[in-house]
Each structure stands twice: as structure tokens, then as C-alpha cells.
CSV table of C-alpha atoms in Angstrom, one decimal:
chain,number,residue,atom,x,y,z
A,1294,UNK,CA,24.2,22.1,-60.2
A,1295,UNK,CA,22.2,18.6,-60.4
A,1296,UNK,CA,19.6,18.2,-62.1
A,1297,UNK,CA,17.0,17.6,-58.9
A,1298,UNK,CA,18.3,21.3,-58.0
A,1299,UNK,CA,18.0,22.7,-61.4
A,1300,UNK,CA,13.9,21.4,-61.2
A,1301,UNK,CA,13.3,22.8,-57.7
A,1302,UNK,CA,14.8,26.6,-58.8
A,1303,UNK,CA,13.2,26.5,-62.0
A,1304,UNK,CA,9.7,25.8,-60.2
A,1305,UNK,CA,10.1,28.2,-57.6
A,1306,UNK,CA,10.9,30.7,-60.3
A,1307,UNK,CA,7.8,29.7,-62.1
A,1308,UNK,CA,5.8,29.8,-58.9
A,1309,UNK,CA,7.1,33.1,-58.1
A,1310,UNK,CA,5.9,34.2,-62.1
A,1311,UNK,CA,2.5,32.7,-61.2
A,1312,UNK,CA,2.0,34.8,-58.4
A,1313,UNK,CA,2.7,38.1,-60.0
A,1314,UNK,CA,-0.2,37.5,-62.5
A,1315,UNK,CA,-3.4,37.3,-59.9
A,1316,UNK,CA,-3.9,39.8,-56.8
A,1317,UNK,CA,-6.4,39.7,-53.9
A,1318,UNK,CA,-8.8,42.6,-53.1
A,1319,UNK,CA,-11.0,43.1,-49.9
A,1320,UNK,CA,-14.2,43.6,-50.1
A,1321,UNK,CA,-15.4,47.2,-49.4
A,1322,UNK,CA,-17.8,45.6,-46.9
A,1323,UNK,CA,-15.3,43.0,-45.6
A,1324,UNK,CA,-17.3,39.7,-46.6
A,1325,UNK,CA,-15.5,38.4,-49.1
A,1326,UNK,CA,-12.1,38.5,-50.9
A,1327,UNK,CA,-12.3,38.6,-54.6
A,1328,UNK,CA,-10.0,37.4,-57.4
A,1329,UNK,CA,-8.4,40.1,-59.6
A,1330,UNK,CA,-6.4,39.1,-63.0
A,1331,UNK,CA,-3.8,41.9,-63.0
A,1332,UNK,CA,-1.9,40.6,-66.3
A,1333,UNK,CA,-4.3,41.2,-69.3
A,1334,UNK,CA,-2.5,37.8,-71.4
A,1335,UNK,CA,-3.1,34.7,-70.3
A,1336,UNK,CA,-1.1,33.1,-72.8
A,1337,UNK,CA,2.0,33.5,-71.2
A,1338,UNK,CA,1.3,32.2,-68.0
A,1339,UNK,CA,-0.7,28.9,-69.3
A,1340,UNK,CA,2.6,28.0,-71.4
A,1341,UNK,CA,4.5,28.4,-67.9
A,1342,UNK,CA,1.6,26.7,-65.7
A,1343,UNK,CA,2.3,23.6,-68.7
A,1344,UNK,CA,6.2,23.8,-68.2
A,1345,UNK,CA,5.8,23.9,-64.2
A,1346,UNK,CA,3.8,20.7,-65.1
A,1347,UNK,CA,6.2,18.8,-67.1
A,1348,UNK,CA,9.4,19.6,-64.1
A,1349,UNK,CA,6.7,18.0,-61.5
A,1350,UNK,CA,5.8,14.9,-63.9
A,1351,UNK,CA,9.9,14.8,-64.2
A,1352,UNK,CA,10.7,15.5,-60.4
A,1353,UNK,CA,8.3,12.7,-59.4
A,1354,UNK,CA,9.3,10.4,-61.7
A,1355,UNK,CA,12.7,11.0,-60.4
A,1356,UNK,CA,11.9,10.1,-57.3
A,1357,UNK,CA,10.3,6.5,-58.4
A,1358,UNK,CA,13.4,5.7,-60.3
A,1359,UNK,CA,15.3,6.8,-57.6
A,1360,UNK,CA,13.6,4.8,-54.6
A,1361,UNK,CA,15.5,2.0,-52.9
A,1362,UNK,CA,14.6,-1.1,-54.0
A,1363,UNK,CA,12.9,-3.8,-51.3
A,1364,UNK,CA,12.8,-7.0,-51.9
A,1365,UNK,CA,10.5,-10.0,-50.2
A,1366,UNK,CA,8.5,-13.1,-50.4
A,1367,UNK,CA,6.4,-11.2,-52.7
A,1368,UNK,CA,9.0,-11.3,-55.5
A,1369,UNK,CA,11.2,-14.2,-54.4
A,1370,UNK,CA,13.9,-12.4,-54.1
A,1371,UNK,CA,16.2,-11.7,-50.4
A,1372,UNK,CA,19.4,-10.0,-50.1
A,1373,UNK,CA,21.8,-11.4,-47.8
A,1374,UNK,CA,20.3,-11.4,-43.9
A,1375,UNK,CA,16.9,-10.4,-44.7
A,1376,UNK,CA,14.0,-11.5,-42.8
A,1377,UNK,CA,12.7,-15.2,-44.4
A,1378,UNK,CA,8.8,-15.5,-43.0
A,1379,UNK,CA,7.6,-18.7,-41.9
A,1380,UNK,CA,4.2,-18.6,-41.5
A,1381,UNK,CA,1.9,-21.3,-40.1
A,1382,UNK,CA,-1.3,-22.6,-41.8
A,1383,UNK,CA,-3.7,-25.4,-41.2
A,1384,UNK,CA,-3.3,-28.4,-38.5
A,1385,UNK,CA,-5.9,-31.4,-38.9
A,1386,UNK,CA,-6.1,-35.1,-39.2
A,1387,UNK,CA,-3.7,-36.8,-41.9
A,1388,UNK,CA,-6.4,-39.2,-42.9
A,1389,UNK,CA,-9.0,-36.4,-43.3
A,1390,UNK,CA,-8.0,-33.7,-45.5
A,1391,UNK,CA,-10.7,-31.5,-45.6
A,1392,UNK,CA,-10.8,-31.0,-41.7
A,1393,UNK,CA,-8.6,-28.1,-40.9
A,1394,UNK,CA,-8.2,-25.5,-38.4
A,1395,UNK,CA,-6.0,-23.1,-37.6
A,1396,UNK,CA,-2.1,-23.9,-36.2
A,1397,UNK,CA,-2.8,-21.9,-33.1
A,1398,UNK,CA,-6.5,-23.9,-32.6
A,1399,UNK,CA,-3.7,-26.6,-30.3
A,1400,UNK,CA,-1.9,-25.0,-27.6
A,1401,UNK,CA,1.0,-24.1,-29.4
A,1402,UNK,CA,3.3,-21.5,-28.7
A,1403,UNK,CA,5.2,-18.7,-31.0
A,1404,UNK,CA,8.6,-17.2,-31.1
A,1405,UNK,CA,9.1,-14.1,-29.4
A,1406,UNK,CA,9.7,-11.9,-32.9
A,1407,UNK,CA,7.2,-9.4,-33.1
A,1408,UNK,CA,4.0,-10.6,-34.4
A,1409,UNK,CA,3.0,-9.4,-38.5
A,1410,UNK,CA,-0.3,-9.3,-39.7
A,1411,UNK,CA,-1.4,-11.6,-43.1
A,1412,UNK,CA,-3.0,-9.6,-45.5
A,1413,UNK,CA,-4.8,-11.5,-48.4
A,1414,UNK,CA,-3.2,-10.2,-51.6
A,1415,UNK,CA,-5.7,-12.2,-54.0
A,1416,UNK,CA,-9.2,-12.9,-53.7
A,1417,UNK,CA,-9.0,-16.6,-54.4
A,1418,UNK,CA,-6.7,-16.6,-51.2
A,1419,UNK,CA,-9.4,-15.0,-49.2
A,1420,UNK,CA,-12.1,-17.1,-50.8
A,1421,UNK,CA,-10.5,-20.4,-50.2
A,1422,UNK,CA,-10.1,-19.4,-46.2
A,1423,UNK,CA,-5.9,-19.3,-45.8
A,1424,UNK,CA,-5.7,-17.4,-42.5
A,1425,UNK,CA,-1.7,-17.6,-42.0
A,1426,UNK,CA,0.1,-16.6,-38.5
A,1427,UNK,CA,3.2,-15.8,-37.6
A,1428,UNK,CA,5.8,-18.3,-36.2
A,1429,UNK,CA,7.3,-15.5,-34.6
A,1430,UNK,CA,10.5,-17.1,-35.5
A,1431,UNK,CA,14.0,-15.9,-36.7
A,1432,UNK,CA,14.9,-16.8,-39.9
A,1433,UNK,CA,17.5,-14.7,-41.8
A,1434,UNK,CA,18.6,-15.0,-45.2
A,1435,UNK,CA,21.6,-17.4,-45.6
A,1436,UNK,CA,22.0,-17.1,-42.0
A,1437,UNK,CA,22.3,-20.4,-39.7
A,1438,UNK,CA,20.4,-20.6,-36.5
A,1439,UNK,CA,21.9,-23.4,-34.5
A,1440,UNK,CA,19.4,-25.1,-31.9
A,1441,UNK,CA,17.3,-22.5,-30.0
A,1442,UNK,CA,14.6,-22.4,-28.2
A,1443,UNK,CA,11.6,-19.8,-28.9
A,1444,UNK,CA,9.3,-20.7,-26.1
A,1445,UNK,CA,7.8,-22.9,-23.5
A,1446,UNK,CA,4.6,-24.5,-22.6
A,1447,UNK,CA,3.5,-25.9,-19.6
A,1448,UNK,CA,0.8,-28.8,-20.2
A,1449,UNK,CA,-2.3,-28.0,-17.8
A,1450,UNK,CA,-4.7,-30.7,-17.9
A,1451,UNK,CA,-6.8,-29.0,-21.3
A,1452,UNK,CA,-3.7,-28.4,-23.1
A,1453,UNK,CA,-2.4,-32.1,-22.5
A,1454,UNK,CA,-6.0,-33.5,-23.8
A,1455,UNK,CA,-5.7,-31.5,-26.7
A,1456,UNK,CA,-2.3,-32.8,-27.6
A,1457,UNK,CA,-3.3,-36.5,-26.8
A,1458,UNK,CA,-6.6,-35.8,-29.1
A,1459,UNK,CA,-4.3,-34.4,-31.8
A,1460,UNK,CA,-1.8,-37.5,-31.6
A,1461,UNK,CA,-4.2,-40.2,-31.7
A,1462,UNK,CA,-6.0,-38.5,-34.7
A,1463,UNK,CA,-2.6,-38.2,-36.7
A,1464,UNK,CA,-3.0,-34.6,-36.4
A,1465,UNK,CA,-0.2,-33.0,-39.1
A,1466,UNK,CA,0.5,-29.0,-39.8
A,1467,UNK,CA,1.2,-27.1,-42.6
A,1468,UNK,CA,3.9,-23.9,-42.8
A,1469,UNK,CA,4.6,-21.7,-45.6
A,1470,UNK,CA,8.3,-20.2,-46.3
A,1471,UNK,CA,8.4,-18.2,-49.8
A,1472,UNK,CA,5.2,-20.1,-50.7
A,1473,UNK,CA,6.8,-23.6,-50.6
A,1474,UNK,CA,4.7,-25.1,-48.4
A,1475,UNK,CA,6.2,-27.7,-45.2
A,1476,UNK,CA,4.3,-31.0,-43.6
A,1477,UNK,CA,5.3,-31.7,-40.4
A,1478,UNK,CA,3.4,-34.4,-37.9
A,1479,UNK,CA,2.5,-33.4,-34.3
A,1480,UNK,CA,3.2,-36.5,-32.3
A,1481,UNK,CA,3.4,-40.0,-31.9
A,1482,UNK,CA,1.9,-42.7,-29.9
A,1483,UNK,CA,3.4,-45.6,-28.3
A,1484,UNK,CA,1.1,-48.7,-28.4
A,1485,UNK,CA,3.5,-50.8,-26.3
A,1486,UNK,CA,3.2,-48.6,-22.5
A,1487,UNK,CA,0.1,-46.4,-24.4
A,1488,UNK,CA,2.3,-43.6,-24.3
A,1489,UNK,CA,1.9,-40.2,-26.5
A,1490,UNK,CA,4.7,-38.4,-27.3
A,1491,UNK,CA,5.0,-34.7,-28.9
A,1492,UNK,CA,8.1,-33.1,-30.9
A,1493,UNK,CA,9.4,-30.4,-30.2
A,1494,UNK,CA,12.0,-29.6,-32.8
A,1495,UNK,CA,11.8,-28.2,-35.8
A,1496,UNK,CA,15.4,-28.6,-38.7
A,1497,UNK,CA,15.0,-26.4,-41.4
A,1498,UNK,CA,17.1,-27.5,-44.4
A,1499,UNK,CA,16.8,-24.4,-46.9
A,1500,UNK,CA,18.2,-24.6,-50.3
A,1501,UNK,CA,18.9,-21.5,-52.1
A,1502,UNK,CA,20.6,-20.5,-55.6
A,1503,UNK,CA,21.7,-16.9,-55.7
A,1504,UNK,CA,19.2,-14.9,-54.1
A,1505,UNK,CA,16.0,-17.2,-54.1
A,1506,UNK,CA,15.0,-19.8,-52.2
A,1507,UNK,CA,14.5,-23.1,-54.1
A,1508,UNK,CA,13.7,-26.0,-51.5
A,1509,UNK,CA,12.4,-26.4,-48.3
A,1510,UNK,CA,12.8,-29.4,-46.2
A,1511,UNK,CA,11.2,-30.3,-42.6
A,1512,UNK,CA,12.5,-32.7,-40.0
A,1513,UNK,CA,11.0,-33.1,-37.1
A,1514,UNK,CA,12.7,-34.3,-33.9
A,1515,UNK,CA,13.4,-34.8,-30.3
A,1516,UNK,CA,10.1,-36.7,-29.1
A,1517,UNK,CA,8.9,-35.8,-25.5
A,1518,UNK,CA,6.7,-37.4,-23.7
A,1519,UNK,CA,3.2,-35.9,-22.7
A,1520,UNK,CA,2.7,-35.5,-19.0
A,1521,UNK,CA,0.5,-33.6,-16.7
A,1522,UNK,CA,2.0,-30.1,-15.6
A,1523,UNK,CA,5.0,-30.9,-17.6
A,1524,UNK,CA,7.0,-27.5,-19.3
A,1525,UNK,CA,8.0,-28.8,-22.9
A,1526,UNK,CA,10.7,-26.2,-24.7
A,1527,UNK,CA,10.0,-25.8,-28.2
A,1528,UNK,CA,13.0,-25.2,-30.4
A,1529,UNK,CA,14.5,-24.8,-34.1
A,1530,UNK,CA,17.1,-25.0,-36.3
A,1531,UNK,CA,18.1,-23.5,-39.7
A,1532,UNK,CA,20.1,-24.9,-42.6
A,1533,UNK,CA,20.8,-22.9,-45.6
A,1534,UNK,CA,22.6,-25.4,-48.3
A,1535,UNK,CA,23.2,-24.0,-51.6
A,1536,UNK,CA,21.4,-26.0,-54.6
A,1537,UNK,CA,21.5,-26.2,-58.4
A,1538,UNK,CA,17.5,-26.4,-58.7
A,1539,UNK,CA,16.4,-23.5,-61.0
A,1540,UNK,CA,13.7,-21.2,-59.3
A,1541,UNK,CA,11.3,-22.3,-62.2
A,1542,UNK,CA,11.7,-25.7,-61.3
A,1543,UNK,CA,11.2,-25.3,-57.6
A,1544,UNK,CA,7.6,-27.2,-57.0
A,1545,UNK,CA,8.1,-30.0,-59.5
A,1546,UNK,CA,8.9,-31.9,-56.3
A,1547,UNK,CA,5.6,-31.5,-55.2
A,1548,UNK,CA,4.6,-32.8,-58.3
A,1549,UNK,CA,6.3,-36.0,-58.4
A,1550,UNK,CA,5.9,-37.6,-61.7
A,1551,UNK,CA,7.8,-40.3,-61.0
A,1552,UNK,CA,5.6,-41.8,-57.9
A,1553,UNK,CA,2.8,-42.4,-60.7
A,1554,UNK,CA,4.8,-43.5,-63.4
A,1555,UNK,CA,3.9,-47.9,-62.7
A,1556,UNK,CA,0.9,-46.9,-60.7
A,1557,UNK,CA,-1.5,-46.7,-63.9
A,1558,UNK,CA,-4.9,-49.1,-63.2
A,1559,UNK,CA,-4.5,-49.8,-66.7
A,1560,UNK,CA,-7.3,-52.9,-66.1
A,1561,UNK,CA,-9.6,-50.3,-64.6
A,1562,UNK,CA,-8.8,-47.7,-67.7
A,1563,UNK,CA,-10.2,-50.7,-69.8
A,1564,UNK,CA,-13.3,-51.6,-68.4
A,1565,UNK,CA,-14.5,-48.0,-68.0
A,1566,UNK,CA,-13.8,-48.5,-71.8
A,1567,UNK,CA,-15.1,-51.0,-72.5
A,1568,UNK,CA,-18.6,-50.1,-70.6
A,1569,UNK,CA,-18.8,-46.9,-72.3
A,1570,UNK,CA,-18.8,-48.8,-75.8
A,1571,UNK,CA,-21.3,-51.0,-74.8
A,1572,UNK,CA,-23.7,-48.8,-73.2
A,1573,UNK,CA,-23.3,-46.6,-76.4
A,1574,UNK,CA,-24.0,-49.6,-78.8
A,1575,UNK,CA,-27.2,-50.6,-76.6
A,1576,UNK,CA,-28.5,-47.0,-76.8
A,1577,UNK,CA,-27.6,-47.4,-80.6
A,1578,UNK,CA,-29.4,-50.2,-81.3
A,1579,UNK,CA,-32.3,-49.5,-79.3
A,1580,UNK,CA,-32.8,-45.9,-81.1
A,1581,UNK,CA,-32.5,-47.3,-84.6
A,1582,UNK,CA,-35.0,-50.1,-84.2
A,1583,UNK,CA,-37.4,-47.4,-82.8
A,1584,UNK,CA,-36.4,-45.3,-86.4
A,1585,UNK,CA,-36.6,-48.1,-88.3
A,1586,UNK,CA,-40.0,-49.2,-87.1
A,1587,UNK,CA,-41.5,-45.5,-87.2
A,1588,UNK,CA,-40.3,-45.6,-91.3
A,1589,UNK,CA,-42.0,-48.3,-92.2
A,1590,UNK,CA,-45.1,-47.5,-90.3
A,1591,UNK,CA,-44.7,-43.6,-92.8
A,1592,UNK,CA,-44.0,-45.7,-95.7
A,1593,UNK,CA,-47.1,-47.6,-95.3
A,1594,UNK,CA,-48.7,-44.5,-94.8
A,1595,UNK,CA,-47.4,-42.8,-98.1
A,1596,UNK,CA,-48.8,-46.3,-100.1
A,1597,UNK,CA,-52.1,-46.0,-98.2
A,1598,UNK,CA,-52.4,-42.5,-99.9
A,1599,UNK,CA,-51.8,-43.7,-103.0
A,1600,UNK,CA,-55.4,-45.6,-102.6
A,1601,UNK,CA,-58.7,-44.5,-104.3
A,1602,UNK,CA,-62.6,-45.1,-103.9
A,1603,UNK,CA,-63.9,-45.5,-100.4
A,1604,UNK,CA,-61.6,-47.6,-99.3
A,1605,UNK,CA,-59.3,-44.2,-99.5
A,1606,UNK,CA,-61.9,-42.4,-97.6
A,1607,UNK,CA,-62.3,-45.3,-94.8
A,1608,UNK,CA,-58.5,-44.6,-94.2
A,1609,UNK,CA,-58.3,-41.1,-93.9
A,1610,UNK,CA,-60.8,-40.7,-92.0
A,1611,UNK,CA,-58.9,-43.3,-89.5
A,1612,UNK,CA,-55.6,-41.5,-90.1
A,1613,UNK,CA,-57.3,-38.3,-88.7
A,1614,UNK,CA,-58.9,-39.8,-86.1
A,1615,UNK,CA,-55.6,-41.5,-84.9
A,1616,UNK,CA,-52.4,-39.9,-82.8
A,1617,UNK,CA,-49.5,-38.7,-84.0
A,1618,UNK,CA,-46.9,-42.0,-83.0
A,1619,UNK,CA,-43.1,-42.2,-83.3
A,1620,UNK,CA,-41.0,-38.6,-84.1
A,1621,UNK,CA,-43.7,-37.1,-85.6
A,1622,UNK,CA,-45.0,-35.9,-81.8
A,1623,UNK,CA,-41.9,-33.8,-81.1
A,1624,UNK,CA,-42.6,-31.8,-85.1
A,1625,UNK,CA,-44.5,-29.1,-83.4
A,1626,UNK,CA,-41.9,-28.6,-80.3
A,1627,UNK,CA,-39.1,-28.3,-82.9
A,1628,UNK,CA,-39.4,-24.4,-83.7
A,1629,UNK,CA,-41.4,-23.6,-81.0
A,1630,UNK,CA,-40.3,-21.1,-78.6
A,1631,UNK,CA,-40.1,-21.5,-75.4
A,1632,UNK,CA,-42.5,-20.1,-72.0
A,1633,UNK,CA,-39.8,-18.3,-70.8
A,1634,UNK,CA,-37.6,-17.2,-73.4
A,1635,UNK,CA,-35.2,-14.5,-71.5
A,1636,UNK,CA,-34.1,-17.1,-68.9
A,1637,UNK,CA,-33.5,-19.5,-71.5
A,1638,UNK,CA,-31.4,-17.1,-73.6
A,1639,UNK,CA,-29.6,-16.4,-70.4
A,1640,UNK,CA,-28.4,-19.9,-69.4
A,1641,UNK,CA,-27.7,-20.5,-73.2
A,1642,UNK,CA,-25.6,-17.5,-72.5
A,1643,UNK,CA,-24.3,-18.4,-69.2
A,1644,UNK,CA,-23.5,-21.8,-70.9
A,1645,UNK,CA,-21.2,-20.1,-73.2
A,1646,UNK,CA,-19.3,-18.1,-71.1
A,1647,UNK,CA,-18.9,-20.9,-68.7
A,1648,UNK,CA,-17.3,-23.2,-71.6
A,1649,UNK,CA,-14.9,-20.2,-72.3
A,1650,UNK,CA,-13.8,-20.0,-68.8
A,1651,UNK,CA,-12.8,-23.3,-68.2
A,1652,UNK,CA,-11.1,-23.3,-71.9
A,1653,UNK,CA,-9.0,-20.0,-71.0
A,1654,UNK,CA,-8.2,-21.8,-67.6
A,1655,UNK,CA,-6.9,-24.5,-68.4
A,1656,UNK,CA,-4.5,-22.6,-71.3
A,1657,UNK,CA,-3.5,-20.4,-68.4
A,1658,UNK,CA,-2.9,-23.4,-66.6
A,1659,UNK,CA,-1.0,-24.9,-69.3
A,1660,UNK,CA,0.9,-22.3,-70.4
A,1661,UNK,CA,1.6,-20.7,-66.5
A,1662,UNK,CA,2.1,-22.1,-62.9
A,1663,UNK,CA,-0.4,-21.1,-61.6
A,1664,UNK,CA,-0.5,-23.9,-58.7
A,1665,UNK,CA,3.2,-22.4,-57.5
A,1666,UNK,CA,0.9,-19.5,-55.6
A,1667,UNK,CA,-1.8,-19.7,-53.4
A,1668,UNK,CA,-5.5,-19.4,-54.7
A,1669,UNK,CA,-4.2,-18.3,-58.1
A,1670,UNK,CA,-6.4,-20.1,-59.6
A,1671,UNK,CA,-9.4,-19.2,-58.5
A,1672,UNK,CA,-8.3,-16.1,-58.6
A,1673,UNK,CA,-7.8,-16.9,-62.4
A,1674,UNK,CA,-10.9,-18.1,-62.8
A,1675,UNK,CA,-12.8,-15.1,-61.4
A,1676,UNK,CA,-11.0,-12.3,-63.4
A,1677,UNK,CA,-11.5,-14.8,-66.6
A,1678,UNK,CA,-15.5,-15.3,-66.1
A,1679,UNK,CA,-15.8,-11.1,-65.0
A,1680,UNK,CA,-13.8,-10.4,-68.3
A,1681,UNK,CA,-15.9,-13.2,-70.7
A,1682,UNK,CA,-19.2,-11.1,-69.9
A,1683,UNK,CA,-19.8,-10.0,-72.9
A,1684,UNK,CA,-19.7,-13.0,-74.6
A,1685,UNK,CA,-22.5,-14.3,-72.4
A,1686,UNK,CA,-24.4,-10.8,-73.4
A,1687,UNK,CA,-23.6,-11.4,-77.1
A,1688,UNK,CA,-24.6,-15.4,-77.8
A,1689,UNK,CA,-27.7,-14.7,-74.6
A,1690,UNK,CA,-28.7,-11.3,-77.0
A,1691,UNK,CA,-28.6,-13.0,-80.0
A,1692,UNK,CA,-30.6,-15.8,-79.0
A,1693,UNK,CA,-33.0,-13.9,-77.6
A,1694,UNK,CA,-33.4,-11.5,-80.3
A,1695,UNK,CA,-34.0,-14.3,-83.0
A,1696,UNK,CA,-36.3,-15.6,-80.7
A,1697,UNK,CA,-38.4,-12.3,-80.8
């Protein structure tokens, strides 16, 4: 017998055990049924009410290690002819990055796959406004898709305008497969016969090693020409090459250290420098002339006290007179606490757990990836800044507390 069927017999039997210990009654009067302990120990049936307990932790914990495993863009990992996702992001002007909209904002088409719904899995994802759609496009896991077509569109006299408005703005999209993001441009336009032109094919190259996907790579082709009433096929194509870049590795691409690497303003880096240490040295010389004049106006002082007769008199009596000059008028402000002493402790506080959060960050930052995923960081950020509260509390509490 296996041990699934030994844990389902032995909590029948304890069931069965369980049941023999209590009894229902009616009600003499029918109203209500009441609850009748036949065994007098209860000792006995507890212990087997603790075993039955144990068997149903066991059996369910059984079934968790027993569950097939599934594996997705979540974890990066496909098995052979899974479904890849290609979602689409953002389209917008190239020279404008901050003005975005959404890929199905031009009249665009999808593939005829089923369409899936985008769930934000982070709150930095939601925060930062990534509303993905579905391609509705085949993609299969180490599977080639020679040139199809996944749908049509007929340019009416809106959706051509919209395509001409898109081409002359440099509009450019953004897709997502596994989380490496894809660039691809919308059109182009002729100058010579003022001609606007749209393509309408899309090459995936998609490198893989073992069972994750490593590099992406978009090539757009097959330029039509925009005209009125015009039906323009959309199609695709699908690659899969295998590659030697480790998963960890993956986005250093996008990083590209090497395009900087002869690009440093180096003249600019020194005149920043350089006006920094001169500003600094005329802030330095003008607060130490202002010191220096202020001591030897309170050294003067210190010999007038040393005066006697009415001459003494004459000058104390000016001295009290007189204002405060020079740092003596801040003396009093030094100690003194302020109006509003809670808000102050509370931004000192705030100030503190601020400085923290960017710290732990940046270590984060440093010692993960977190740019590989999408609104991680701020993500990151928020979790850090709700965890730091009670430093704000403590260094905000203690400030306030010394204040009285």
C-alpha cells in the first residue's frame, strides 16, 4: 500500500473514532438539537484529533511536493514549445521620450491568438503606468515561424492620417518578450516624391541557452506605401539561434559601456571643477573677513572693560545702549527651541529615513539588478522607506523628547 493510501485509511479510521465519542439528542420540544459527550475521557480523543492533524499537514504537503511544475516568463524558464509572450508597450515620438501612449492608440492590428490579460505583479509596475497588450501572436519555444501573416488592415481615411502623423513624428514602439525589451520604428518618409511608407514585418531573432531566453533582436522590414483604402497585411517571423550569453549577463547590452568609453566631456568635468573651488574660496574669504572684523571689534571691547573712572562709565553706558553686531545676534537663536517643535522633529525625522532609503537603494542597486525587471525599483524603494519607519519614529521621538 502507498503511502498517500495508508494516510487516507488511517484518517478515515480516525474520523470514524471521532464520531463514536459525541451523539446528537432532540429536543423534547423539537427546537433544538443538543450536543451530548458520550465518552467520559477526552484525553484519548485529543491525542487522535492531534495525530489526524499531523496525516493532513503530511497529505497536503504531499500534494505541494507532488504538483507539476509550470514554468513562464515569470521565472525565465520554458520547456521546449511553450508559449513565449510578446507583449506590446508604449508607441511615441523618438525625439520625445516622455510622450507615450499605448501600441493599440494607432490603428494597429493583433494576431488572432486568444487575447490574455496583464496583471501588474509589482506596485512600481502599476505606479509607473506599464499597461502591456497582447500581440496575439504565436511564439513557441525553440519553435521557427517562417513568414506569416496575423492580420490585415484596411487604411480608411482616419487610420491613414494617423499613420502619416506617426511617420512624420518618428513615431517608434516598444515590445516586451521575457522582459527584454524590443525598439522597433513605425515608418518612413520619402522626401524625394513626399511619400510615407509603413512596415509591415516584423523578424524576430531569439537567442537562447538551454532553457532561457538570452537576446532578443528586432528587424523591421518590407516597407509599404501608405494609400487611401489600401489593405496592408501584417506579418512575422521567428528565429531561435542558440547563444553562449549567460542569463546573468543578458541586459549588459542594454548597457553598453563601450559606447561611453571616449565620450567623457572631460573639459566640461573641469570647469564644473574648477567653479566649484572658486565659488567655495569666495564664500571663504568673504566669511572670514566678516569673523575677523567681528574679533577685533570683541577684543576692543574686552580692553574697553579693562578701563576705570568715568570714562568706564561713559562706555558702558554706550555699550548698553548699542545693538548686538556680528555673531553675537544669532547667541540667543542657538538653544532656542523652535514655534513648532513636533513638525520640526518630524522632518528631522523624515530627513533620516529619507537618507536611509536612498543609502539601502543604491546597495540594492549595487549589489542586485534590479533595472533587469520592470518598476523594481521603485518597487524597492517603497518596501525600503515602509520598512525604515521606525527609524524616522526613533531620531523624530528623540528629538522631540529633548526638546520637551
Amino acid at each position: 500500500m502507498s503511502l498517500l493510501a495508508k494516510a487516507q485509511s488511517h484518517w478515515m479510521s480516525l474520523l470514524a473514532k471521532a464520531q463514536s465519542h459525541w451523539a446528537f439528542r432532540a429536543d423534547v420540544a423539537g427546537r433544538t438539537d443538543v450536543l451530548v459527550v458520550l465518552s467520559s475521557s477526552h484525553e484519548e480523543y485529543l491525542r487522535d484529533v492531534l495525530i489526524m492533524k499531523r496525516f493532513g499537514y503530511a497529505f497536503v504537503l504531499l500534494l505541494i511536493c507532488f504538483r507539476p511544475t509550470e514554468s513562464d516568463e515569470h521565472d525565465h524558464k520554458y520547456q521546449d514549445n511553450e508559449e513565449v509572450v510578446l507583449w506590446m508597450n508604449t508607441v511615441g515620438p523618438y525625439h520625445n521620450r516622455q510622450e507615450t501612449y499605448t501600441y493599440l492608440s494607432l490603428p494597429f492590428c493583433v494576431g488572432p491568438k486568444a487575447s490574455i490579460s496583464h496583471y501588474h505583479e509589482t506596485l512600481g509596475e502599476a505606479l509607473l503606468g506599464v499597461e502591456l497588450e497582447f500581440s496575439g501572436l504565436d511564439i513557441l519555444f525553440k519553435a521557427p515561424v517562417a513568414k506569416t501573416a496575423y492580420c490585415e488592415i484596411t487604411l480608411s481615411s482616419a487610420k491613414l492620417q494617423a499613420f502619416i502623423y506617426a511617420v512624420k513624428n518618428h513615431y517608434w514602439y516598444q515590445m516586451y518578450i521575457d522582459g527584454l525589451p524590443i525598439w522597433g520604428i513605425v515608418g518612413e518618409h520619402d522626401e524625394s516624391d513626399n511619400s510615407y511608407y509603413l512596415w509591415t514585418h516584423k523578424k524576430f531573432e531569439i537567442g537562447y541557452n538551454g532553457n532561457r531566453i538570452v537576446d532578443v533582436n528586432l528587424t523591421s522590414e518590407v516597407k509599404t506605401k501608405l494609400v487611401l483604402n489600401q489593405k496592408i497585411a501584417l506579418t512575422y517571423e521567428v528565429i531561435w539561434k542558440p547563444s553562449t550569453v549567460r542569463f546573468e549577463e543578458r541586459f549588459d547590452k542594454y548597457l553598453d559601456p563601450s559606447f561611453f568609453q571616449h565620450r567623457i566631456h572631460w573639459f566640461s568635468i573641469f570647469n564644473s571643477f574648477m567653479m566649484v573651488i572658486f565659488l567655495v574660496g569666495l564664500v571663504s574669504m568673504i566669511l572670514m573677513r566678516t569673523l575677523r572684523k567681528d574679533y577685533a571689534r570683541y577684543s576692543k571691547d574686552e580692553e574697553m572693560d579693562d578701563m576705570v573712572g568715568n570714562e568706564w562709565q561713559i562706555v558702558q553706558v554706550e555699550r548698553d545702549l548699542g545693538d548686538e553686531y556680528g555673531w553675537k545676534q544669532v547667541h540667543g537663536d542657538v538653544f532656542r527651541p523652535p514655534t513648532h517643535t513636533l513638525l520640526f522633529s518630524a522632518l528631522v525625522g523624515t530627513g533620516h529615513q529619507i537618507a536611509v532609503v536612498v543609502l539601502c537603494v543604491i546597495l540594492f542597486a549595487i549589489m542586485g539588478e534590479l533595472y533587469t525587471e520592470r518598476g523594481s525599483l521603485l518597487s524597492t524603494a517603497i518596501f525600503v522607506y515602509a520598512a525604515t519607519s521606525p527609524i524616522n519614529g526613533y531620531f523624530g521621538g528623540s528629538l522631540y523628547g529633548r526638546m520637551g
